[in-house]
Tab-separated table of C-alpha atoms and ligand atoms in Angstrom:
chain	number	residue	atom	x	y	z
A	1	MET	CA	-21.171	-12.201	-4.829
A	2	SER	CA	-18.088	-14.183	-5.749
A	3	TYR	CA	-16.134	-13.238	-8.821
A	4	GLY	CA	-14.318	-15.805	-10.980
A	5	LYS	CA	-10.978	-17.441	-10.414
A	6	ARG	CA	-7.636	-15.921	-9.406
A	7	ARG	CA	-5.787	-14.431	-12.409
A	8	ARG	CA	-3.301	-17.034	-13.591
A	9	THR	CA	-0.930	-15.293	-16.010
A	10	GLY	CA	2.429	-13.518	-15.818
A	11	TYR	CA	3.590	-14.506	-12.321
A	12	ASP	CA	4.873	-17.650	-10.654
A	13	PRO	CA	2.011	-19.191	-8.628
A	14	ALA	CA	4.638	-20.652	-6.267
A	15	SER	CA	5.298	-17.066	-5.098
A	16	ILE	CA	1.771	-16.869	-3.641
A	17	GLN	CA	1.932	-17.260	0.165
A	18	GLU	CA	-0.730	-19.468	1.794
A	19	TYR	CA	-2.702	-17.812	4.628
A	20	THR	CA	-5.305	-18.930	7.164
A	21	PHE	CA	-8.231	-16.802	5.940
A	22	PRO	CA	-10.673	-17.372	3.026
A	23	ILE	CA	-10.055	-15.309	-0.102
A	24	GLU	CA	-12.543	-14.034	-2.686
A	25	ASN	CA	-11.605	-12.296	-5.914
A	26	ILE	CA	-11.936	-8.574	-6.485
A	27	PRO	CA	-13.809	-7.954	-9.765
A	28	ARG	CA	-11.591	-7.083	-12.743
A	29	LEU	CA	-13.526	-4.959	-15.230
A	30	SER	CA	-13.022	-2.706	-18.233
A	31	ALA	CA	-13.200	1.064	-17.769
A	32	ARG	CA	-16.090	0.934	-20.284
A	33	ASP	CA	-18.171	-1.171	-17.876
A	34	PRO	CA	-20.647	0.973	-15.841
A	35	GLU	CA	-20.303	-1.554	-12.991
A	36	VAL	CA	-16.840	-0.025	-12.309
A	37	TYR	CA	-18.396	3.304	-11.323
A	38	ARG	CA	-21.153	1.648	-9.283
A	39	LEU	CA	-18.473	-0.165	-7.249
A	40	ILE	CA	-16.424	3.016	-6.748
A	41	GLN	CA	-19.605	4.876	-5.764
A	42	ALA	CA	-20.264	2.105	-3.198
A	43	SER	CA	-16.657	2.362	-1.873
A	44	ARG	CA	-15.972	-1.200	-2.996
A	45	PRO	CA	-12.644	-2.370	-4.484
A	46	VAL	CA	-12.389	-3.023	-8.221
A	47	VAL	CA	-9.535	-3.614	-10.692
A	48	ILE	CA	-9.840	-1.544	-13.868
A	49	SER	CA	-7.812	-3.273	-16.605
A	50	ASP	CA	-7.827	-0.721	-19.445
A	51	SER	CA	-8.154	2.755	-17.906
A	52	GLY	CA	-4.952	3.920	-19.607
A	53	LEU	CA	-4.310	5.882	-16.402
A	54	ILE	CA	-0.550	5.278	-16.406
A	55	ASN	CA	0.052	4.048	-19.997
A	56	SER	CA	2.703	6.753	-20.416
A	57	ALA	CA	4.642	5.166	-17.533
A	58	LEU	CA	4.627	1.591	-18.841
A	59	LYS	CA	8.116	2.301	-20.253
A	60	TRP	CA	9.462	3.122	-16.754
A	61	ASN	CA	12.161	0.458	-16.520
A	62	LEU	CA	15.217	1.037	-14.311
A	63	GLY	CA	17.314	2.306	-17.247
A	64	TYR	CA	14.744	4.911	-18.238
A	65	LEU	CA	14.261	5.948	-14.610
A	66	GLN	CA	18.006	6.146	-14.093
A	67	GLU	CA	18.231	8.464	-17.108
A	68	ASN	CA	15.240	10.636	-16.295
A	69	LEU	CA	14.324	10.602	-12.611
A	70	GLY	CA	16.794	13.397	-11.954
A	71	ASP	CA	19.309	13.742	-9.153
A	72	GLY	CA	16.944	14.207	-6.210
A	73	SER	CA	17.216	11.962	-3.175
A	74	PHE	CA	14.977	8.931	-2.653
A	75	HIS	CA	13.606	7.236	0.452
A	76	VAL	CA	14.747	3.629	0.418
A	77	TYR	CA	13.685	1.291	3.230
A	78	GLY	CA	15.760	-1.688	4.327
A	79	SER	CA	14.351	-4.715	6.116
A	80	LYS	CA	16.109	-7.684	7.685
A	81	ASP	CA	13.271	-9.880	6.408
A	82	ASN	CA	10.805	-9.347	3.559
A	83	ARG	CA	8.297	-7.312	5.572
A	84	PHE	CA	8.294	-3.520	5.267
A	85	LYS	CA	6.124	-2.430	8.162
A	86	TYR	CA	5.743	1.348	7.973
A	87	TYR	CA	6.251	3.388	11.161
A	88	ASP	CA	5.991	7.101	11.942
A	89	GLU	CA	9.488	8.541	12.532
A	90	LYS	CA	8.568	11.247	15.033
A	91	ARG	CA	6.311	8.948	17.077
A	92	ALA	CA	9.136	6.373	17.084
A	93	LYS	CA	11.420	8.990	18.666
A	94	GLN	CA	8.957	9.358	21.576
A	95	CYS	CA	8.707	5.569	22.037
A	96	LYS	CA	12.287	4.772	23.118
A	97	SER	CA	11.407	1.062	23.520
A	98	PHE	CA	10.087	0.823	19.948
A	99	PRO	CA	12.189	-1.589	17.831
A	100	LYS	CA	12.303	-0.025	14.346
A	101	PRO	CA	11.006	-2.656	11.878
A	102	VAL	CA	12.823	-1.060	8.928
A	103	LYS	CA	15.785	1.252	8.326
A	104	ARG	CA	15.378	4.326	6.138
A	105	TYR	CA	18.072	5.573	3.725
A	106	GLU	CA	18.130	8.830	1.733
A	107	VAL	CA	20.013	8.033	-1.484
A	108	SER	CA	20.379	8.996	-5.161
A	109	PHE	CA	18.737	6.745	-7.724
A	110	ASN	CA	22.161	5.479	-8.762
A	111	ASP	CA	22.948	4.575	-5.159
A	112	PHE	CA	19.605	2.780	-5.044
A	113	LEU	CA	20.672	0.725	-8.081
A	114	LYS	CA	23.984	-0.058	-6.387
A	115	MET	CA	22.099	-1.153	-3.257
A	116	LEU	CA	19.927	-3.398	-5.434
A	117	MET	CA	23.078	-5.101	-6.701
A	118	GLU	CA	24.901	-5.308	-3.383
A	119	LYS	CA	21.826	-6.330	-1.391
A	120	LYS	CA	21.435	-9.272	-3.801
A	121	ASN	CA	23.966	-11.154	-1.673
A	122	THR	CA	23.165	-9.750	1.785
A	123	ARG	CA	20.137	-10.611	3.955
A	124	GLU	CA	18.788	-7.070	3.826
A	125	ARG	CA	15.958	-6.393	1.368
A	126	ILE	CA	15.225	-2.902	0.093
A	127	TYR	CA	12.179	-0.999	-1.120
A	128	LEU	CA	12.228	2.465	-2.762
A	129	GLN	CA	9.147	4.484	-1.738
A	130	GLN	CA	9.333	8.086	-2.889
A	131	MET	CA	6.672	10.702	-3.567
A	132	LEU	CA	6.994	12.047	-7.108
A	133	ASN	CA	7.998	15.704	-6.772
A	134	GLU	CA	9.326	18.593	-8.844
A	135	SER	CA	12.881	17.227	-8.698
A	136	VAL	CA	12.120	14.670	-11.426
A	137	GLY	CA	13.518	15.150	-14.930
A	138	GLN	CA	11.614	16.630	-17.901
A	139	GLU	CA	10.812	13.249	-19.498
A	140	ILE	CA	9.166	12.036	-16.290
A	141	VAL	CA	7.189	15.299	-16.115
A	142	LYS	CA	6.010	14.638	-19.672
A	143	ASP	CA	4.949	11.086	-18.795
A	144	TYR	CA	3.182	12.399	-15.692
A	145	VAL	CA	1.306	15.031	-17.680
A	146	ASP	CA	0.282	12.228	-20.077
A	147	PHE	CA	-1.383	10.193	-17.313
A	148	ASN	CA	-5.100	9.793	-18.118
A	149	TRP	CA	-6.143	12.736	-15.939
A	150	ASP	CA	-9.495	13.041	-17.772
A	151	TRP	CA	-10.530	9.598	-16.574
A	152	VAL	CA	-9.332	9.832	-12.989
A	153	GLY	CA	-10.342	13.511	-12.695
A	154	ARG	CA	-13.912	12.674	-13.713
A	155	ILE	CA	-14.126	10.062	-10.951
A	156	GLN	CA	-12.540	12.470	-8.451
A	157	ASN	CA	-15.237	15.032	-9.269
A	158	GLU	CA	-18.171	12.606	-9.470
A	159	GLN	CA	-17.206	11.166	-6.078
A	160	GLY	CA	-16.666	14.617	-4.566
A	161	TRP	CA	-13.162	13.620	-3.492
A	162	GLY	CA	-10.694	16.247	-2.322
A	163	PRO	CA	-7.475	17.071	-4.183
A	164	LEU	CA	-4.816	14.556	-5.225
A	165	SER	CA	-2.450	14.585	-2.257
A	166	SER	CA	0.463	12.597	-3.705
A	167	ASN	CA	1.766	9.919	-6.010
A	168	LEU	CA	4.099	7.442	-4.338
A	169	LEU	CA	6.614	5.737	-6.660
A	170	LEU	CA	7.261	2.184	-5.424
A	171	ILE	CA	10.166	0.043	-6.625
A	172	GLY	CA	10.619	-3.177	-4.691
A	173	LEU	CA	12.188	-6.615	-4.918
A	174	GLU	CA	10.030	-9.605	-5.773
A	175	GLY	CA	9.004	-11.158	-2.453
A	176	ASN	CA	8.759	-7.793	-0.646
A	177	ILE	CA	5.625	-7.486	1.521
A	178	THR	CA	3.913	-4.356	2.797
A	179	PRO	CA	2.011	-5.719	5.808
A	180	VAL	CA	-1.702	-5.128	6.177
A	181	HIS	CA	-2.702	-1.569	7.049
A	182	TYR	CA	-5.280	1.016	6.105
A	183	ASP	CA	-4.830	4.563	4.798
A	184	GLU	CA	-7.100	7.564	5.343
A	185	GLN	CA	-7.204	8.450	1.660
A	186	GLU	CA	-8.846	7.104	-1.486
A	187	ASN	CA	-6.297	5.304	-3.655
A	188	PHE	CA	-5.961	4.370	-7.336
A	189	PHE	CA	-3.094	1.905	-6.993
A	190	SER	CA	-1.468	1.545	-10.433
A	191	GLN	CA	0.888	-1.239	-11.521
A	192	ILE	CA	3.650	-0.380	-13.980
A	193	SER	CA	5.913	-3.403	-14.106
A	194	GLY	CA	5.867	-6.832	-12.511
A	195	TYR	CA	2.999	-8.313	-10.510
A	196	LYS	CA	1.593	-7.517	-7.071
A	197	ARG	CA	-0.901	-9.462	-5.011
A	198	CYS	CA	-3.186	-7.129	-3.078
A	199	LEU	CA	-5.181	-8.609	-0.188
A	200	LEU	CA	-7.992	-6.309	0.937
A	201	PHE	CA	-10.225	-6.440	4.052
A	202	SER	CA	-13.330	-4.301	4.540
A	203	PRO	CA	-13.293	-1.589	7.225
A	204	ASP	CA	-15.838	-3.554	9.308
A	205	GLN	CA	-13.052	-6.090	9.978
A	206	PHE	CA	-11.266	-3.656	12.342
A	207	GLU	CA	-11.961	-6.057	15.224
A	208	ASN	CA	-10.424	-8.998	13.304
A	209	LEU	CA	-7.208	-7.134	12.453
A	210	TYR	CA	-6.246	-5.512	15.798
A	211	PRO	CA	-4.534	-2.278	14.700
A	212	HIS	CA	-1.837	-0.764	16.962
A	213	PRO	CA	-3.069	2.086	19.182
A	214	VAL	CA	-3.498	5.384	17.318
A	215	ALA	CA	-0.625	6.968	19.301
A	216	HIS	CA	1.732	4.073	18.413
A	217	PRO	CA	4.393	4.569	15.689
A	218	CYS	CA	2.629	1.806	13.707
A	219	ASP	CA	-0.773	3.498	13.850
A	220	ARG	CA	-3.052	2.134	11.078
A	221	GLN	CA	-1.026	-1.083	10.811
A	222	SER	CA	-2.350	-4.428	12.032
A	223	GLN	CA	-0.532	-6.179	14.896
A	224	VAL	CA	-1.213	-9.540	13.213
A	225	ASP	CA	1.599	-11.137	11.205
A	226	PHE	CA	-0.225	-13.135	8.499
A	227	SER	CA	2.735	-15.508	8.172
A	228	LYS	CA	2.544	-16.516	11.869
A	229	PRO	CA	-0.723	-15.256	13.405
A	230	ASP	CA	-0.862	-15.265	17.247
A	231	PHE	CA	-4.407	-16.541	17.763
A	232	GLU	CA	-4.047	-16.294	21.573
A	233	ARG	CA	-3.540	-12.510	21.411
A	234	PHE	CA	-5.741	-12.017	18.341
A	235	PRO	CA	-8.528	-14.637	18.458
A	236	LYS	CA	-10.913	-12.748	16.165
A	237	PHE	CA	-8.313	-12.939	13.380
A	238	ARG	CA	-9.886	-16.378	12.738
A	239	ASN	CA	-12.923	-14.479	11.391
A	240	ALA	CA	-10.917	-12.414	8.872
A	241	ARG	CA	-11.857	-12.832	5.235
A	242	ALA	CA	-10.011	-11.242	2.325
A	243	MET	CA	-10.638	-10.064	-1.208
A	244	GLU	CA	-7.710	-10.453	-3.587
A	245	ALA	CA	-6.492	-8.802	-6.778
A	246	ILE	CA	-3.304	-9.708	-8.618
A	247	VAL	CA	-2.361	-6.634	-10.620
A	248	GLY	CA	0.016	-6.498	-13.592
A	249	PRO	CA	1.256	-3.758	-15.935
A	250	GLY	CA	-1.507	-1.245	-16.741
A	251	ASP	CA	-3.924	-2.480	-14.046
A	252	VAL	CA	-5.415	0.026	-11.621
A	253	LEU	CA	-6.827	-1.200	-8.288
A	254	TYR	CA	-9.243	1.105	-6.484
A	255	ILE	CA	-8.469	0.784	-2.763
A	256	PRO	CA	-11.275	2.607	-0.944
A	257	MET	CA	-10.298	4.716	2.062
A	258	TYR	CA	-10.103	2.748	5.367
A	259	TRP	CA	-9.976	-0.580	3.494
A	260	TRP	CA	-7.184	-2.738	4.905
A	261	HIS	CA	-4.644	-3.960	2.384
A	262	GLN	CA	-1.484	-6.057	2.262
A	263	VAL	CA	0.657	-5.792	-0.890
A	264	GLU	CA	3.054	-8.550	-1.973
A	265	SER	CA	5.469	-8.360	-4.923
A	266	LEU	CA	5.247	-11.641	-6.838
A	267	LYS	CA	7.835	-13.439	-8.960
A	268	SER	CA	7.430	-12.468	-12.617
A	269	LEU	CA	7.538	-15.373	-15.120
A	270	SER	CA	8.975	-13.311	-17.989
A	271	PRO	CA	12.466	-11.886	-17.359
A	272	ILE	CA	12.263	-8.090	-16.898
A	273	ASP	CA	14.745	-6.154	-19.059
A	274	HIS	CA	15.917	-3.155	-17.071
A	275	LYS	CA	17.617	-1.585	-20.123
A	276	LEU	CA	20.287	-0.227	-17.814
A	277	ARG	CA	23.222	1.333	-19.655
A	278	ASP	CA	26.240	-0.782	-18.701
A	279	PHE	CA	26.481	-0.326	-14.986
A	280	SER	CA	29.861	-1.924	-14.319
A	281	THR	CA	31.778	1.304	-15.108
A	282	THR	CA	30.231	3.125	-12.177
A	283	THR	CA	30.301	0.367	-9.593
A	284	SER	CA	32.779	-2.244	-8.415
A	285	SER	CA	30.520	-5.264	-8.633
A	286	GLY	CA	28.904	-6.612	-11.786
A	287	SER	CA	26.928	-5.054	-14.613
A	288	SER	CA	23.181	-4.513	-14.909
A	289	GLY	CA	22.880	-8.266	-15.283
A	290	ASP	CA	23.298	-8.426	-11.511
A	291	ILE	CA	20.234	-6.271	-10.843
A	292	PRO	CA	17.485	-8.509	-9.440
A	293	PRO	CA	13.962	-8.219	-10.915
A	294	VAL	CA	11.837	-5.483	-9.294
A	295	THR	CA	8.186	-4.443	-9.352
A	296	VAL	CA	7.235	-0.824	-10.116
A	297	SER	CA	3.986	0.824	-9.001
A	298	VAL	CA	2.678	4.331	-8.536
A	299	ASN	CA	-0.299	5.194	-6.362
A	300	PHE	CA	-2.738	8.121	-6.496
A	301	TRP	CA	-3.824	9.218	-3.005
A	302	TYR	CA	-6.871	11.520	-2.962
A	303	ARG	CA	-8.138	13.330	0.096
A	304	ALA	CA	-11.565	12.098	1.138
A	305	ALA	CA	-14.853	13.711	0.260
A	306	PRO	CA	-16.034	16.111	2.979
A	307	LEU	CA	-18.350	14.558	5.583
A	308	PRO	CA	-22.059	14.770	4.589
A	309	ALA	CA	-23.977	17.627	6.252
A	310	THR	CA	-26.406	15.238	7.943
A	311	VAL	CA	-25.216	11.944	9.420
A	312	LYS	CA	-27.210	8.907	8.264
A	313	PHE	CA	-27.737	6.206	10.951
A	314	PRO	CA	-26.522	3.535	11.412
A	315	ILE	CA	-23.127	5.103	10.630
A	316	SER	CA	-20.864	3.310	8.135
A	317	ALA	CA	-17.950	1.080	9.127
A	318	GLN	CA	-15.559	3.814	7.899
A	319	GLN	CA	-17.262	6.371	10.136
A	320	ARG	CA	-17.028	3.918	13.041
A	321	VAL	CA	-13.256	3.674	12.542
A	322	SER	CA	-13.020	7.455	12.368
A	323	VAL	CA	-15.002	7.781	15.634
A	324	MET	CA	-12.753	5.227	17.392
A	325	ARG	CA	-9.652	7.096	16.182
A	326	ASN	CA	-10.996	10.407	17.477
A	327	ILE	CA	-11.833	8.889	20.884
A	328	GLU	CA	-8.337	7.377	21.210
A	329	LYS	CA	-6.751	10.733	20.304
A	330	LEU	CA	-9.007	12.665	22.679
A	331	LEU	CA	-8.351	10.302	25.608
A	332	ALA	CA	-4.569	10.292	25.001
A	333	SER	CA	-4.540	14.086	25.137
A	334	ALA	CA	-7.052	14.319	28.041
A	335	LEU	CA	-4.967	11.867	30.099
A	336	GLY	CA	-1.668	13.389	28.980
A	337	SER	CA	-0.372	10.028	27.752
A	338	ALA	CA	-1.528	7.103	25.629
A	339	ASP	CA	-0.499	4.560	28.255
A	340	GLU	CA	-3.611	4.982	30.403
A	341	VAL	CA	-6.170	4.999	27.573
A	342	GLY	CA	-6.742	1.226	27.782
A	343	LYS	CA	-7.242	1.291	31.557
A	344	LEU	CA	-9.729	4.146	31.354
A	345	LEU	CA	-11.696	2.469	28.519
A	346	SER	CA	-11.876	-0.800	30.494
A	347	THR	CA	-13.115	1.130	33.532
A	348	MET	CA	-15.820	2.687	31.375
A	349	VAL	CA	-16.899	-0.570	29.696
A	350	ASP	CA	-16.388	-3.452	32.149
A	351	GLY	CA	-19.604	-4.403	33.866
A	352	ARG	CA	-21.336	-1.387	32.389
A	353	TYR	CA	-21.423	-1.804	28.609
A	354	ASN	CA	-20.547	-5.480	28.298
B	401	QVN	O1	-0.567	2.488	-2.059
B	401	QVN	C1	-0.704	2.028	-0.896
B	401	QVN	O2	-1.510	2.509	-0.051
B	401	QVN	C2	0.109	0.875	-0.466
B	401	QVN	O3	-0.066	0.408	0.669
B	401	QVN	C3	1.144	0.345	-1.415
B	401	QVN	C4	2.294	-0.372	-0.687
B	401	QVN	C5	3.371	0.590	-0.157
B	401	QVN	C6	2.804	1.625	0.796
B	401	QVN	C7	3.834	2.108	1.808
B	401	QVN	C8	3.154	2.871	2.915
B	401	QVN	C9	2.377	2.186	3.839
B	401	QVN	C10	1.752	2.911	4.879
B	401	QVN	C11	1.910	4.288	4.963
B	401	QVN	C12	2.679	4.955	4.011
B	401	QVN	C13	3.319	4.251	2.984
B	401	QVN	C14	3.001	-1.308	-1.676
B	401	QVN	O4	2.684	-1.257	-2.877
B	401	QVN	O5	3.855	-2.075	-1.204
B	402	ZN	ZN1	-1.534	1.583	1.809
């Protein structure tokens, strides 16, 4: 079932990267439409345009956040290009040969704003990704309490999901890309300011997207770089097909657990007013005018529903991924290292199962 045309308002279409795979649209519906809940029930992506989930956060511009986020520290990632490929710190320590794709800084929000200004001239791009925690100021707590918990809580209960595990605050530069990966939690991805293009791939496309081994620092991330796919190493990537949603302020995208997604911050057409109190007094270079436009999002990660008592065959694509993950983990521990897992699996399969 193909849904309408790509949303055309608010962002610069020239900031949409061209890729090699076909793209369908993710349905964009009102929270009043029962189809929304049928899609969520079926673990299919949907954009809900008027849920009001994060209406209280639509005023979260950089000035307001600077005033109210408090003086906790924030994780800010730096990348030498525009890709922010996540990696697991402790696994990276065990893989001495692993080239870290991004640097991680721990800074105050003010330092983040300074980095935004200074990085404007350097090659390095930055991306603030911080879980909202009790260190935030009272105003932010108030806004958080005013999220539409009735709406999202009803879905959480109806779907039998586990507890909310975290809300990640995301503040990135236009052009930043989070490369395609999957998460093991249900996600209501909410857009606060600016526009993001979300490319989603169903869990049954595992074989088209070639994730790193489970024991690798980039577990759950695809090895394929969409901007220059290596079809020799990843031939099945030719079969990949995406669903797309371009989300703007107030939109909520349901990203079902195990669904692959790549998130790209687009260029906003209307200038974003950061309402930053004059910044020049506290830093050497420039005033708030020098702050480049950013996108702001917050996600809602929910733990999955418990597995059903009786398994229904054939198992779902998500269950297949979970089984493959468990086998990789078991073999890595049984063999004492992840390096021999491939060899052992080939020995098991070659000439016997294929
Ligand atoms: O909400 C989601 O799931 C996203 O992927 C949103 C994405 C940033 C996620 C960063 C990340 C990726 C992998 C592991 C932990 C953190 C964006 O908006 O750029
Ligand atoms: Zn994600």
